[in-house]
Coordinates of C-alpha atoms in Angstrom, one line a residue:
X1 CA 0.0 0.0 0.0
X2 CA 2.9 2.3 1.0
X3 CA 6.0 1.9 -1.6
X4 CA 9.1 4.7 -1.0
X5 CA 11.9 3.9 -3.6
X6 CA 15.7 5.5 -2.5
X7 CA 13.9 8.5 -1.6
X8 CA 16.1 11.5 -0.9
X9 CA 15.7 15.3 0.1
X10 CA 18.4 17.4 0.1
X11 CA 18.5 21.4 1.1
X12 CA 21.8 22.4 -0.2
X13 CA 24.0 19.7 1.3
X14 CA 21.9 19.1 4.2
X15 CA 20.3 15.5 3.6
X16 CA 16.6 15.6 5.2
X17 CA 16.0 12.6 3.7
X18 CA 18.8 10.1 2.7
X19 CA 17.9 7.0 0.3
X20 CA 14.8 6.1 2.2
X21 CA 13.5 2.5 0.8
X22 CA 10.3 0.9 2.9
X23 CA 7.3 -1.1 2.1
X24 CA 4.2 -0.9 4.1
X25 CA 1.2 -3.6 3.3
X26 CA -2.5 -3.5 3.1
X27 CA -3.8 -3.0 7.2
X28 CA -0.1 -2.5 8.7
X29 CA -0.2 0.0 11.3
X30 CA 3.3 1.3 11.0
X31 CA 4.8 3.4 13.7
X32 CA 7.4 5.9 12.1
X33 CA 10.2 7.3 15.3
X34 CA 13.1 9.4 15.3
X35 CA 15.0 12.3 17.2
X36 CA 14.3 15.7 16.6
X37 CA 15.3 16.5 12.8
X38 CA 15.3 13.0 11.9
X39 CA 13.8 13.1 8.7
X40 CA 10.2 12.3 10.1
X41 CA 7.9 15.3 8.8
X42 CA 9.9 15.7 5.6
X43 CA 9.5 11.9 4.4
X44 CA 5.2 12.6 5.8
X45 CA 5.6 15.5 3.3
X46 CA 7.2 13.8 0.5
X47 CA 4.6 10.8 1.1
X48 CA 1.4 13.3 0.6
X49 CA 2.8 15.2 -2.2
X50 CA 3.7 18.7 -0.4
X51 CA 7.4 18.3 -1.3
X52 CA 9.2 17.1 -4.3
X53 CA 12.1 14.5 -3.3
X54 CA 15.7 15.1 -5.0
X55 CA 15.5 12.1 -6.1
X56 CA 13.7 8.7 -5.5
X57 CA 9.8 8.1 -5.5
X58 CA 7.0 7.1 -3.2
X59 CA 3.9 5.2 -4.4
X60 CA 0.3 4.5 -2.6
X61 CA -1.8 2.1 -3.8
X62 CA 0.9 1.6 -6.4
X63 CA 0.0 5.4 -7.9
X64 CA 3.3 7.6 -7.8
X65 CA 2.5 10.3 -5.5
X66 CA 4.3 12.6 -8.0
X67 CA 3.0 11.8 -11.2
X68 CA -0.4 10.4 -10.2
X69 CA -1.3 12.7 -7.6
X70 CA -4.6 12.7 -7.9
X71 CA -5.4 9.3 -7.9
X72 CA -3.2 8.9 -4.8
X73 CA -4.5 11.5 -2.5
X74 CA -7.9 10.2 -3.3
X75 CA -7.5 6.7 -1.6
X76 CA -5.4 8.6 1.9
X77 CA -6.1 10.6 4.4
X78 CA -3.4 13.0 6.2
X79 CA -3.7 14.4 9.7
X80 CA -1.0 16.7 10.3
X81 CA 0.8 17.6 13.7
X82 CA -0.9 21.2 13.4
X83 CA -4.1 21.0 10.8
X84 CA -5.2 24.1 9.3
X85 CA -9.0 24.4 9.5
X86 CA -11.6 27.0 8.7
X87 CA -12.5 29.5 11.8
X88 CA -15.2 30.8 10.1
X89 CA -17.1 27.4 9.3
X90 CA -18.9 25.6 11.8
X91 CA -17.6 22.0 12.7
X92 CA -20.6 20.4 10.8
X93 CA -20.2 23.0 7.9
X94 CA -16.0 21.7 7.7
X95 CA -17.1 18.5 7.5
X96 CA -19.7 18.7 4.4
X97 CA -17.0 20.8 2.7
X98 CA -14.4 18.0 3.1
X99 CA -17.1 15.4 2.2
X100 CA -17.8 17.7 -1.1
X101 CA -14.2 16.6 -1.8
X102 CA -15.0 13.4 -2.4
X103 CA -17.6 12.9 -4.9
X104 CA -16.9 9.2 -5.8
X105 CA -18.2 8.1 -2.3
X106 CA -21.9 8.0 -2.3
X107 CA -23.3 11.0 -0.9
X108 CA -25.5 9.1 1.7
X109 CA -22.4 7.2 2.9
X110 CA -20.4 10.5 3.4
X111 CA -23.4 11.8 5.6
X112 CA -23.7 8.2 7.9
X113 CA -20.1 8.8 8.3
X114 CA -20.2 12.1 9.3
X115 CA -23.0 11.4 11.6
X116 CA -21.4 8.4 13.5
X117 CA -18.3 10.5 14.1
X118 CA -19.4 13.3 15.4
X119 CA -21.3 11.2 17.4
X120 CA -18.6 9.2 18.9
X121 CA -16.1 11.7 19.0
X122 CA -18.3 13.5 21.2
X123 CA -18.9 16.8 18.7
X124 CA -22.5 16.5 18.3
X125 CA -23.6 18.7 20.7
X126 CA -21.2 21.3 19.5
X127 CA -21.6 20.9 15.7
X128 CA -23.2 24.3 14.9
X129 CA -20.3 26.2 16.7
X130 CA -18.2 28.2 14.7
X131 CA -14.3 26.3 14.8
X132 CA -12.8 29.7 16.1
X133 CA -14.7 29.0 19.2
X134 CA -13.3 24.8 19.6
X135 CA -10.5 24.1 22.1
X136 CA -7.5 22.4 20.6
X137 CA -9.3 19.0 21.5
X138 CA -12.1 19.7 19.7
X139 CA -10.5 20.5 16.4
X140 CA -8.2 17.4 16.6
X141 CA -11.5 15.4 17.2
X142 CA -13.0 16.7 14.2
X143 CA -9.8 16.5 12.1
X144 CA -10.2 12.9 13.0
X145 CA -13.7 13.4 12.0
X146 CA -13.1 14.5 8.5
X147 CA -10.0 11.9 8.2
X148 CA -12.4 9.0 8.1
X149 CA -15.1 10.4 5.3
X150 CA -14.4 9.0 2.8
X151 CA -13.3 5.7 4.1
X152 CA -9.0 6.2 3.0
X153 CA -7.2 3.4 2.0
X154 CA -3.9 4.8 3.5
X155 CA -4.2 7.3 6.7
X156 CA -0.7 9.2 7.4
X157 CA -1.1 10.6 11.0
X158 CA 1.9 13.2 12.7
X159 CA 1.2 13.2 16.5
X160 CA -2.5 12.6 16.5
X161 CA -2.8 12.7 20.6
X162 CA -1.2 16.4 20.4
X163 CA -4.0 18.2 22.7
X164 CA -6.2 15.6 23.4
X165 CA -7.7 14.3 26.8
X166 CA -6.8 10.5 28.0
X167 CA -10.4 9.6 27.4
X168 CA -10.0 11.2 23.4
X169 CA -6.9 9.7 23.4
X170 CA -7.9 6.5 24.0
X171 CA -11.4 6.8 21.2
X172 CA -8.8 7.6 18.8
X173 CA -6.8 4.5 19.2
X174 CA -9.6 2.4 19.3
X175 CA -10.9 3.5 16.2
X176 CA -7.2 3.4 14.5
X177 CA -6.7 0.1 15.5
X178 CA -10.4 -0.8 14.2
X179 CA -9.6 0.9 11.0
X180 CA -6.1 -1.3 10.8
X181 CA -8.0 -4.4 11.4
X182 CA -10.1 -3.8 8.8
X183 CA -7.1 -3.6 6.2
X184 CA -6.8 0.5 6.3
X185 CA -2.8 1.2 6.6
X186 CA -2.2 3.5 9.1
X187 CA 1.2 5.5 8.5
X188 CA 2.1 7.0 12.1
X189 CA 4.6 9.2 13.7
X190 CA 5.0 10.0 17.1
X191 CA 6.9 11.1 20.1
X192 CA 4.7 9.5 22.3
X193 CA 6.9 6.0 22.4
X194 CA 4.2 4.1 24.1
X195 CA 1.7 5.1 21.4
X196 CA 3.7 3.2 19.1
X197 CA 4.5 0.5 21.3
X198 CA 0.5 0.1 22.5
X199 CA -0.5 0.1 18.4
X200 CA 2.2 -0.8 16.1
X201 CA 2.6 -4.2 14.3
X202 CA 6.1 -3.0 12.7
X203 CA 7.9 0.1 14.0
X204 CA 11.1 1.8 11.7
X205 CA 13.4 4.3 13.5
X206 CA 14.6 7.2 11.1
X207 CA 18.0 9.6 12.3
X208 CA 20.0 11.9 10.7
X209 CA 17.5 11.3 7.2
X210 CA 18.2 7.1 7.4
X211 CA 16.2 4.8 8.3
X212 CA 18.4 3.1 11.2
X213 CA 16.3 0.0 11.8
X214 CA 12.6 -1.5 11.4
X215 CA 11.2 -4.7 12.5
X216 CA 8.4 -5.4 15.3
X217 CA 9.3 -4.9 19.3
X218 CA 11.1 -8.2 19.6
X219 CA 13.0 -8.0 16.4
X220 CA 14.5 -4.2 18.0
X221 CA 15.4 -5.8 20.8
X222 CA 17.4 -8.3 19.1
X223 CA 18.9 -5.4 17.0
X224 CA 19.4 -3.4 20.5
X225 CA 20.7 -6.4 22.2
X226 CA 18.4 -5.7 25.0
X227 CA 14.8 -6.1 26.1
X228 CA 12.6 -3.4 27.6
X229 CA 10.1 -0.7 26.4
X230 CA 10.2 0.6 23.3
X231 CA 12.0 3.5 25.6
X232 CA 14.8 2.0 26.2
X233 CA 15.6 0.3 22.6
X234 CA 15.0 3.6 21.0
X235 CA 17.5 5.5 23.5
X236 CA 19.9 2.6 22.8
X237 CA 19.2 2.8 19.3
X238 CA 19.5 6.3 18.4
X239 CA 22.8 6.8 20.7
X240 CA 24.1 4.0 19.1
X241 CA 23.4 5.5 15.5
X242 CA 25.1 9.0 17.1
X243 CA 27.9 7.6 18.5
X244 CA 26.9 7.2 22.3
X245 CA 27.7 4.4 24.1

């Protein structure tokens, strides 16, 4: 579902992204790590088509996000770490205008959709608010909200429990773990190690623009040569890949 081919993104001689090659398959929820200025946001961006890579290509659903744009963006949804949304719409109104967006899903699916979200993300009662009014909460809910419309093939996701209550916190993983049982690939990148630990199946660790390592807990630990929390293999990992020992 996710293909990235020796991608590469280079400012000057600073390499953000260095010969990145991955594979991601259908209803793989794939946690994505690194240090700060590892290479994390730029290879989201690359992924969804906001940057262009030096070289090298990335593919979802076997359409090159480059050349095929269109039909890639159509099958994914991307949640950024800060989502830009419209103050001056209510949150019902954002979501109709997102649906509009998608005019191959039926129109009566997009509106059960949109009805069952804002139900259980607990927006209902506040659906005719203007956004400029939501707490930071609120508009991650309904970004979630929107992400799940028109029912994404691929769902790319930078820190999704930025702002959120435990009790959100914990909806939202539910319903991403749902959505990865039910073959959606979920594309996630995250500080919050025990996130990933709690919902990955595979986890890759990025520094300095490579990708370091990838495999599932146990296969880290065996490439740590340690066991422990995702914590402590990441530390070892990273200081490893700096130098530290």
């Amino acid at each position: 579902m996710i293909r990235i081919n020796n991608l590469s993104k280079c400012y000057g001689e600073l390499k953000a992204v260095d010969d990145l090659s991955l594979e991601i398959k259908s209803g793989e929820f794939f946690a994505f790590l690194g240090p700060n200025a590892a290479g994390k946001t730029t290879t989201i961006k690359l992924l969804t088509g906001l940057l262009k890579p030096t070289k090298g290509s990335a593919e979802i659903c076997g359409f090159d996000v480059q050349k095929d744009y269109l039909k890639a963006k159509a099958l994914v949804s991307y949640i950024p770490d800060f989502p830009f949304l419209y103050d001056k719409l209510t949150g019902r109104e954002f979501l109709e205008f997102v649906s509009n967006l998608y005019p191959q899903v039926d129109m009566r699916e997009r509106k059960r959709t949109m009805e069952m979200y804002l139900n259980e993300l607990g927006l209902k009662s506040d659906e005719n608010m203007l956004i400029e009014h939501y707490s930071h909460g609120m508009r991650q809910k309904l970004v979630f909200s929107a992400a799940f419309i028109h029912d994404p093939k691929v769902m790319i996701i930078d820190e999704p429990m930025v702002g959120l209550d435990p009790h959100a916190a914990r909806i939202i993983k539910n319903m991403l773990k749902q959505k990865s049982k039910e073959g959606v690939t979920i594309f996630l990148s995250t500080h919050v190690l025990s996130v990933a630990e709690e919902l990955a199946d595979r986890i890759g660790i990025i520094d300095h623009g490579r990708l370091i390592t990838q495999g599932s807990l146990k296969e880290l630990a065996v490439s740590a040569g340690m066991d422990g929390k995702l914590e402590d293999l990441f530390l070892r990992l990273t200081e490893e890949d700096n130098g530290v020992k």
